[in-house]
Amino acid sequence: MTKETKELKRPSGRGLTEMRQMKAKVGVVPNADGSAMFTFGNTIAIAAVYGPRQLHPQHMQDPSTGILRVNYDLLSFSVSERKKPGPNRRSQEISKMTEFALLPVLDIKDFPNTVIDVQIYIIQADAGTRTAGINAASLALAHAGIPMKNLICSVALGKLDKELIIDLDKDEEDFEGGEGPTDFPLAKIANSDQFTLIQLDGKIQPERVKEIIDLANKACEKIYEVQKKALKEVIEQ
Ligand code: UDP
């Protein structure tokens, strides 16, 4: 460890690879077919799954498979500066990339002409909302009994000056020093080498990608433990 690294302090006071406290609870929306809450520190995501159910209008149906439809919503009161309610480009992009992140583990070929709706609500936001949403959605799909090969675990990495840090909060995401703000959200299939999402907002040297993957793998192991515990709690009830 260099002298520089030792002296670097995250705004949150956490160690460079220290994650925020995580919490997960399954079965939080009784009327949904499956539901879950997942938190990274002050970021709270709720996911509710409805379906599989017949897709309308009929011309959108696919006779060869079921369809996954995600709707991510950062609620107006979830951030300190009130967000205008309703969809925007950001929420549409996050909804789509959440679908891409989750689809590889879903086995929905046996549900032709149907849709599985996943509603993700961010009720409190302090960065990492898309990754918390993916973790909650993965749990909610499992809770709904949708056939899945495995769970999906998701976390964001970033940089504090030149050092890689894990699970950034909003102050860290906005950090302007050094090489500028960098946000690197990832999602992967639990207990595997397969990543289903890698996004990059900012700059990173290509030779550091291996380092990022290693850190993401370690973080995802911790996320998976929290997810498994939450699922076990509901099974044992
Ligand atoms: N944010 C906000 N208002 C918005 C969108 C985002 O205050 O309309 C904040 C919120 O805390 C969010 C953070 O900016 O978590 C980072 O947003 P980003 O688009 O990077 O996605 P995230 O890190 O939440 O996945």
PDB file of N, CA, C and O in Angstrom, residues 132-184:
ATOM      1  N   ALA A 132     -29.032  -1.352  -6.205  1.00  0.00           N
ATOM      2  CA  ALA A 132     -29.931  -1.816  -5.131  1.00  0.00           C
ATOM      3  C   ALA A 132     -31.231  -2.343  -5.747  1.00  0.00           C
ATOM      4  O   ALA A 132     -31.784  -3.358  -5.296  1.00  0.00           O
ATOM      5  N   GLY A 133     -31.703  -1.665  -6.813  1.00  0.00           N
ATOM      6  CA  GLY A 133     -32.930  -2.092  -7.501  1.00  0.00           C
ATOM      7  C   GLY A 133     -32.773  -3.472  -8.116  1.00  0.00           C
ATOM      8  O   GLY A 133     -33.678  -4.309  -8.031  1.00  0.00           O
ATOM      9  N   ILE A 134     -31.613  -3.724  -8.720  1.00  0.00           N
ATOM     10  CA  ILE A 134     -31.368  -5.042  -9.341  1.00  0.00           C
ATOM     11  C   ILE A 134     -31.332  -6.126  -8.256  1.00  0.00           C
ATOM     12  O   ILE A 134     -31.914  -7.204  -8.418  1.00  0.00           O
ATOM     13  N   ASN A 135     -30.681  -5.837  -7.134  1.00  0.00           N
ATOM     14  CA  ASN A 135     -30.617  -6.828  -6.047  1.00  0.00           C
ATOM     15  C   ASN A 135     -32.009  -7.130  -5.488  1.00  0.00           C
ATOM     16  O   ASN A 135     -32.342  -8.286  -5.212  1.00  0.00           O
ATOM     17  N   ALA A 136     -32.821  -6.079  -5.350  1.00  0.00           N
ATOM     18  CA  ALA A 136     -34.188  -6.272  -4.847  1.00  0.00           C
ATOM     19  C   ALA A 136     -35.018  -7.045  -5.879  1.00  0.00           C
ATOM     20  O   ALA A 136     -35.761  -7.974  -5.521  1.00  0.00           O
ATOM     21  N   ALA A 137     -34.879  -6.690  -7.162  1.00  0.00           N
ATOM     22  CA  ALA A 137     -35.669  -7.344  -8.218  1.00  0.00           C
ATOM     23  C   ALA A 137     -35.315  -8.829  -8.324  1.00  0.00           C
ATOM     24  O   ALA A 137     -36.199  -9.676  -8.509  1.00  0.00           O
ATOM     25  N   SER A 138     -34.036  -9.141  -8.194  1.00  0.00           N
ATOM     26  CA  SER A 138     -33.603 -10.528  -8.270  1.00  0.00           C
ATOM     27  C   SER A 138     -34.275 -11.353  -7.159  1.00  0.00           C
ATOM     28  O   SER A 138     -34.809 -12.442  -7.389  1.00  0.00           O
ATOM     29  N   LEU A 139     -34.299 -10.782  -5.958  1.00  0.00           N
ATOM     30  CA  LEU A 139     -34.953 -11.461  -4.832  1.00  0.00           C
ATOM     31  C   LEU A 139     -36.462 -11.583  -5.055  1.00  0.00           C
ATOM     32  O   LEU A 139     -37.062 -12.623  -4.767  1.00  0.00           O
ATOM     33  N   ALA A 140     -37.073 -10.521  -5.572  1.00  0.00           N
ATOM     34  CA  ALA A 140     -38.531 -10.520  -5.768  1.00  0.00           C
ATOM     35  C   ALA A 140     -38.935 -11.558  -6.825  1.00  0.00           C
ATOM     36  O   ALA A 140     -39.970 -12.228  -6.689  1.00  0.00           O
ATOM     37  N   LEU A 141     -38.108 -11.711  -7.865  1.00  0.00           N
ATOM     38  CA  LEU A 141     -38.407 -12.717  -8.904  1.00  0.00           C
ATOM     39  C   LEU A 141     -38.317 -14.122  -8.310  1.00  0.00           C
ATOM     40  O   LEU A 141     -39.156 -14.986  -8.601  1.00  0.00           O
ATOM     41  N   ALA A 142     -37.305 -14.345  -7.482  1.00  0.00           N
ATOM     42  CA  ALA A 142     -37.173 -15.659  -6.830  1.00  0.00           C
ATOM     43  C   ALA A 142     -38.368 -15.904  -5.913  1.00  0.00           C
ATOM     44  O   ALA A 142     -38.954 -16.996  -5.903  1.00  0.00           O
ATOM     45  N   HIS A 143     -38.759 -14.877  -5.177  1.00  0.00           N
ATOM     46  CA  HIS A 143     -39.908 -14.989  -4.253  1.00  0.00           C
ATOM     47  C   HIS A 143     -41.198 -15.282  -5.015  1.00  0.00           C
ATOM     48  O   HIS A 143     -42.069 -16.006  -4.535  1.00  0.00           O
ATOM     49  N   ALA A 144     -41.309 -14.745  -6.247  1.00  0.00           N
ATOM     50  CA  ALA A 144     -42.516 -14.974  -7.064  1.00  0.00           C
ATOM     51  C   ALA A 144     -42.518 -16.377  -7.668  1.00  0.00           C
ATOM     52  O   ALA A 144     -43.499 -16.776  -8.300  1.00  0.00           O
ATOM     53  N   GLY A 145     -41.421 -17.102  -7.512  1.00  0.00           N
ATOM     54  CA  GLY A 145     -41.355 -18.467  -8.037  1.00  0.00           C
ATOM     55  C   GLY A 145     -41.057 -18.520  -9.527  1.00  0.00           C
ATOM     56  O   GLY A 145     -41.296 -19.540 -10.179  1.00  0.00           O
ATOM     57  N   ILE A 146     -40.538 -17.443 -10.080  1.00  0.00           N
ATOM     58  CA  ILE A 146     -40.160 -17.440 -11.499  1.00  0.00           C
ATOM     59  C   ILE A 146     -38.916 -18.340 -11.636  1.00  0.00           C
ATOM     60  O   ILE A 146     -37.950 -18.160 -10.871  1.00  0.00           O
ATOM     61  N   PRO A 147     -38.947 -19.300 -12.583  1.00  0.00           N
ATOM     62  CA  PRO A 147     -37.763 -20.177 -12.705  1.00  0.00           C
ATOM     63  C   PRO A 147     -36.496 -19.377 -13.012  1.00  0.00           C
ATOM     64  O   PRO A 147     -36.458 -18.598 -13.959  1.00  0.00           O
ATOM     65  N   MET A 148     -35.483 -19.565 -12.151  1.00  0.00           N
ATOM     66  CA  MET A 148     -34.221 -18.815 -12.298  1.00  0.00           C
ATOM     67  C   MET A 148     -33.045 -19.744 -12.113  1.00  0.00           C
ATOM     68  O   MET A 148     -33.085 -20.619 -11.247  1.00  0.00           O
ATOM     69  N   LYS A 149     -32.009 -19.525 -12.900  1.00  0.00           N
ATOM     70  CA  LYS A 149     -30.797 -20.361 -12.762  1.00  0.00           C
ATOM     71  C   LYS A 149     -30.035 -19.973 -11.506  1.00  0.00           C
ATOM     72  O   LYS A 149     -29.352 -20.783 -10.899  1.00  0.00           O
ATOM     73  N   ASN A 150     -30.134 -18.706 -11.127  1.00  0.00           N
ATOM     74  CA  ASN A 150     -29.376 -18.219  -9.977  1.00  0.00           C
ATOM     75  C   ASN A 150     -29.855 -16.807  -9.641  1.00  0.00           C
ATOM     76  O   ASN A 150     -30.661 -16.231 -10.382  1.00  0.00           O
ATOM     77  N   LEU A 151     -29.320 -16.245  -8.578  1.00  0.00           N
ATOM     78  CA  LEU A 151     -29.628 -14.837  -8.263  1.00  0.00           C
ATOM     79  C   LEU A 151     -28.642 -13.931  -9.000  1.00  0.00           C
ATOM     80  O   LEU A 151     -27.554 -14.359  -9.373  1.00  0.00           O
ATOM     81  N   ILE A 152     -29.031 -12.675  -9.171  1.00  0.00           N
ATOM     82  CA  ILE A 152     -28.130 -11.655  -9.718  1.00  0.00           C
ATOM     83  C   ILE A 152     -27.723 -10.731  -8.568  1.00  0.00           C
ATOM     84  O   ILE A 152     -28.572 -10.324  -7.761  1.00  0.00           O
ATOM     85  N   CYS A 153     -26.425 -10.421  -8.507  1.00  0.00           N
ATOM     86  CA  CYS A 153     -25.896  -9.514  -7.483  1.00  0.00           C
ATOM     87  C   CYS A 153     -25.314  -8.296  -8.188  1.00  0.00           C
ATOM     88  O   CYS A 153     -24.626  -8.446  -9.203  1.00  0.00           O
ATOM     89  N   SER A 154     -25.558  -7.126  -7.621  1.00  0.00           N
ATOM     90  CA  SER A 154     -25.127  -5.913  -8.309  1.00  0.00           C
ATOM     91  C   SER A 154     -24.543  -4.885  -7.343  1.00  0.00           C
ATOM     92  O   SER A 154     -25.040  -4.717  -6.226  1.00  0.00           O
ATOM     93  N   VAL A 155     -23.489  -4.205  -7.788  1.00  0.00           N
ATOM     94  CA  VAL A 155     -22.833  -3.177  -6.973  1.00  0.00           C
ATOM     95  C   VAL A 155     -22.171  -2.168  -7.905  1.00  0.00           C
ATOM     96  O   VAL A 155     -21.875  -2.496  -9.055  1.00  0.00           O
ATOM     97  N   ALA A 156     -21.950  -0.949  -7.403  1.00  0.00           N
ATOM     98  CA  ALA A 156     -21.229   0.046  -8.207  1.00  0.00           C
ATOM     99  C   ALA A 156     -19.844   0.287  -7.614  1.00  0.00           C
ATOM    100  O   ALA A 156     -19.681   0.374  -6.395  1.00  0.00           O
ATOM    101  N   LEU A 157     -18.858   0.370  -8.490  1.00  0.00           N
ATOM    102  CA  LEU A 157     -17.508   0.766  -8.088  1.00  0.00           C
ATOM    103  C   LEU A 157     -17.245   2.159  -8.639  1.00  0.00           C
ATOM    104  O   LEU A 157     -17.935   2.606  -9.551  1.00  0.00           O
ATOM    105  N   GLY A 158     -16.228   2.793  -8.104  1.00  0.00           N
ATOM    106  CA  GLY A 158     -15.873   4.113  -8.617  1.00  0.00           C
ATOM    107  C   GLY A 158     -14.467   4.450  -8.216  1.00  0.00           C
ATOM    108  O   GLY A 158     -13.698   3.562  -7.805  1.00  0.00           O
ATOM    109  N   LYS A 159     -14.128   5.731  -8.319  1.00  0.00           N
ATOM    110  CA  LYS A 159     -12.765   6.140  -7.967  1.00  0.00           C
ATOM    111  C   LYS A 159     -12.798   7.328  -7.031  1.00  0.00           C
ATOM    112  O   LYS A 159     -13.653   8.208  -7.151  1.00  0.00           O
ATOM    113  N   LEU A 160     -11.846   7.321  -6.112  1.00  0.00           N
ATOM    114  CA  LEU A 160     -11.591   8.491  -5.287  1.00  0.00           C
ATOM    115  C   LEU A 160     -10.189   8.916  -5.681  1.00  0.00           C
ATOM    116  O   LEU A 160      -9.230   8.198  -5.361  1.00  0.00           O
ATOM    117  N   ASP A 161     -10.088   9.994  -6.431  1.00  0.00           N
ATOM    118  CA  ASP A 161      -8.843  10.330  -7.111  1.00  0.00           C
ATOM    119  C   ASP A 161      -8.468   9.124  -7.974  1.00  0.00           C
ATOM    120  O   ASP A 161      -9.209   8.748  -8.866  1.00  0.00           O
ATOM    121  N   LYS A 162      -7.338   8.449  -7.645  1.00  0.00           N
ATOM    122  CA  LYS A 162      -6.940   7.315  -8.506  1.00  0.00           C
ATOM    123  C   LYS A 162      -7.280   5.966  -7.884  1.00  0.00           C
ATOM    124  O   LYS A 162      -7.063   4.918  -8.488  1.00  0.00           O
ATOM    125  N   GLU A 163      -7.782   5.977  -6.645  1.00  0.00           N
ATOM    126  CA  GLU A 163      -8.039   4.715  -5.942  1.00  0.00           C
ATOM    127  C   GLU A 163      -9.435   4.193  -6.239  1.00  0.00           C
ATOM    128  O   GLU A 163     -10.406   4.956  -6.247  1.00  0.00           O
ATOM    129  N   LEU A 164      -9.541   2.881  -6.409  1.00  0.00           N
ATOM    130  CA  LEU A 164     -10.860   2.288  -6.623  1.00  0.00           C
ATOM    131  C   LEU A 164     -11.601   2.184  -5.295  1.00  0.00           C
ATOM    132  O   LEU A 164     -11.005   1.820  -4.277  1.00  0.00           O
ATOM    133  N   ILE A 165     -12.875   2.504  -5.313  1.00  0.00           N
ATOM    134  CA  ILE A 165     -13.692   2.376  -4.101  1.00  0.00           C
ATOM    135  C   ILE A 165     -14.986   1.643  -4.455  1.00  0.00           C
ATOM    136  O   ILE A 165     -15.416   1.631  -5.611  1.00  0.00           O
ATOM    137  N   ILE A 166     -15.590   1.058  -3.435  1.00  0.00           N
ATOM    138  CA  ILE A 166     -16.774   0.220  -3.664  1.00  0.00           C
ATOM    139  C   ILE A 166     -18.018   0.874  -3.060  1.00  0.00           C
ATOM    140  O   ILE A 166     -17.943   1.486  -2.000  1.00  0.00           O
ATOM    141  N   ASP A 167     -19.151   0.702  -3.771  1.00  0.00           N
ATOM    142  CA  ASP A 167     -20.463   1.095  -3.242  1.00  0.00           C
ATOM    143  C   ASP A 167     -20.483   2.580  -2.855  1.00  0.00           C
ATOM    144  O   ASP A 167     -20.619   2.932  -1.677  1.00  0.00           O
ATOM    145  N   LEU A 168     -20.359   3.424  -3.853  1.00  0.00           N
ATOM    146  CA  LEU A 168     -20.268   4.875  -3.636  1.00  0.00           C
ATOM    147  C   LEU A 168     -21.581   5.469  -3.128  1.00  0.00           C
ATOM    148  O   LEU A 168     -22.651   5.076  -3.602  1.00  0.00           O
ATOM    149  N   ASP A 169     -21.479   6.397  -2.191  1.00  0.00           N
ATOM    150  CA  ASP A 169     -22.664   7.183  -1.838  1.00  0.00           C
ATOM    151  C   ASP A 169     -22.648   8.454  -2.702  1.00  0.00           C
ATOM    152  O   ASP A 169     -21.753   8.655  -3.524  1.00  0.00           O
ATOM    153  N   LYS A 170     -23.656   9.315  -2.520  1.00  0.00           N
ATOM    154  CA  LYS A 170     -23.811  10.455  -3.430  1.00  0.00           C
ATOM    155  C   LYS A 170     -22.617  11.419  -3.366  1.00  0.00           C
ATOM    156  O   LYS A 170     -22.145  11.894  -4.405  1.00  0.00           O
ATOM    157  N   ASP A 171     -22.092  11.685  -2.160  1.00  0.00           N
ATOM    158  CA  ASP A 171     -20.936  12.588  -2.039  1.00  0.00           C
ATOM    159  C   ASP A 171     -19.737  12.031  -2.803  1.00  0.00           C
ATOM    160  O   ASP A 171     -18.992  12.765  -3.436  1.00  0.00           O
ATOM    161  N   GLU A 172     -19.567  10.709  -2.717  1.00  0.00           N
ATOM    162  CA  GLU A 172     -18.430  10.084  -3.395  1.00  0.00           C
ATOM    163  C   GLU A 172     -18.628  10.071  -4.907  1.00  0.00           C
ATOM    164  O   GLU A 172     -17.680  10.252  -5.667  1.00  0.00           O
ATOM    165  N   GLU A 173     -19.881   9.869  -5.333  1.00  0.00           N
ATOM    166  CA  GLU A 173     -20.164   9.878  -6.773  1.00  0.00           C
ATOM    167  C   GLU A 173     -19.884  11.250  -7.373  1.00  0.00           C
ATOM    168  O   GLU A 173     -19.479  11.368  -8.517  1.00  0.00           O
ATOM    169  N   ASP A 174     -20.098  12.285  -6.578  1.00  0.00           N
ATOM    170  CA  ASP A 174     -19.935  13.658  -7.082  1.00  0.00           C
ATOM    171  C   ASP A 174     -18.510  14.187  -6.899  1.00  0.00           C
ATOM    172  O   ASP A 174     -18.222  15.316  -7.288  1.00  0.00           O
ATOM    173  N   PHE A 175     -17.617  13.379  -6.299  1.00  0.00           N
ATOM    174  CA  PHE A 175     -16.256  13.838  -5.998  1.00  0.00           C
ATOM    175  C   PHE A 175     -15.547  14.306  -7.268  1.00  0.00           C
ATOM    176  O   PHE A 175     -15.447  13.565  -8.246  1.00  0.00           O
ATOM    177  N   GLU A 176     -15.048  15.547  -7.248  1.00  0.00           N
ATOM    178  CA  GLU A 176     -14.500  16.157  -8.470  1.00  0.00           C
ATOM    179  C   GLU A 176     -12.976  16.078  -8.549  1.00  0.00           C
ATOM    180  O   GLU A 176     -12.409  16.406  -9.583  1.00  0.00           O
ATOM    181  N   GLY A 177     -12.291  15.696  -7.456  1.00  0.00           N
ATOM    182  CA  GLY A 177     -10.815  15.746  -7.440  1.00  0.00           C
ATOM    183  C   GLY A 177     -10.173  14.739  -8.376  1.00  0.00           C
ATOM    184  O   GLY A 177     -10.839  13.882  -8.961  1.00  0.00           O
ATOM    185  N   GLY A 178      -8.872  14.827  -8.519  1.00  0.00           N
ATOM    186  CA  GLY A 178      -8.073  13.853  -9.270  1.00  0.00           C
ATOM    187  C   GLY A 178      -8.574  13.646 -10.684  1.00  0.00           C
ATOM    188  O   GLY A 178      -8.717  14.586 -11.438  1.00  0.00           O
ATOM    189  N   GLU A 179      -8.884  12.389 -11.017  1.00  0.00           N
ATOM    190  CA  GLU A 179      -9.286  12.056 -12.393  1.00  0.00           C
ATOM    191  C   GLU A 179     -10.776  12.294 -12.643  1.00  0.00           C
ATOM    192  O   GLU A 179     -11.298  11.936 -13.688  1.00  0.00           O
ATOM    193  N   GLY A 180     -11.460  12.889 -11.671  1.00  0.00           N
ATOM    194  CA  GLY A 180     -12.878  13.213 -11.863  1.00  0.00           C
ATOM    195  C   GLY A 180     -13.786  12.073 -11.445  1.00  0.00           C
ATOM    196  O   GLY A 180     -13.326  10.972 -11.168  1.00  0.00           O
ATOM    197  N   PRO A 181     -15.113  12.335 -11.364  1.00  0.00           N
ATOM    198  CA  PRO A 181     -16.031  11.308 -10.874  1.00  0.00           C
ATOM    199  C   PRO A 181     -16.127  10.117 -11.838  1.00  0.00           C
ATOM    200  O   PRO A 181     -16.144  10.306 -13.040  1.00  0.00           O
ATOM    201  N   THR A 182     -16.135   8.940 -11.272  1.00  0.00           N
ATOM    202  CA  THR A 182     -16.274   7.718 -12.075  1.00  0.00           C
ATOM    203  C   THR A 182     -17.232   6.774 -11.372  1.00  0.00           C
ATOM    204  O   THR A 182     -17.099   6.536 -10.180  1.00  0.00           O
ATOM    205  N   ASP A 183     -18.185   6.274 -12.118  1.00  0.00           N
ATOM    206  CA  ASP A 183     -19.185   5.366 -11.571  1.00  0.00           C
ATOM    207  C   ASP A 183     -19.213   4.137 -12.475  1.00  0.00           C
ATOM    208  O   ASP A 183     -19.310   4.264 -13.693  1.00  0.00           O
ATOM    209  N   PHE A 184     -19.106   2.982 -11.870  1.00  0.00           N
ATOM    210  CA  PHE A 184     -18.925   1.752 -12.615  1.00  0.00           C
ATOM    211  C   PHE A 184     -19.909   0.694 -12.108  1.00  0.00           C
ATOM    212  O   PHE A 184     -19.518  -0.201 -11.356  1.00  0.00           O
TER     213      PHE A 184
END
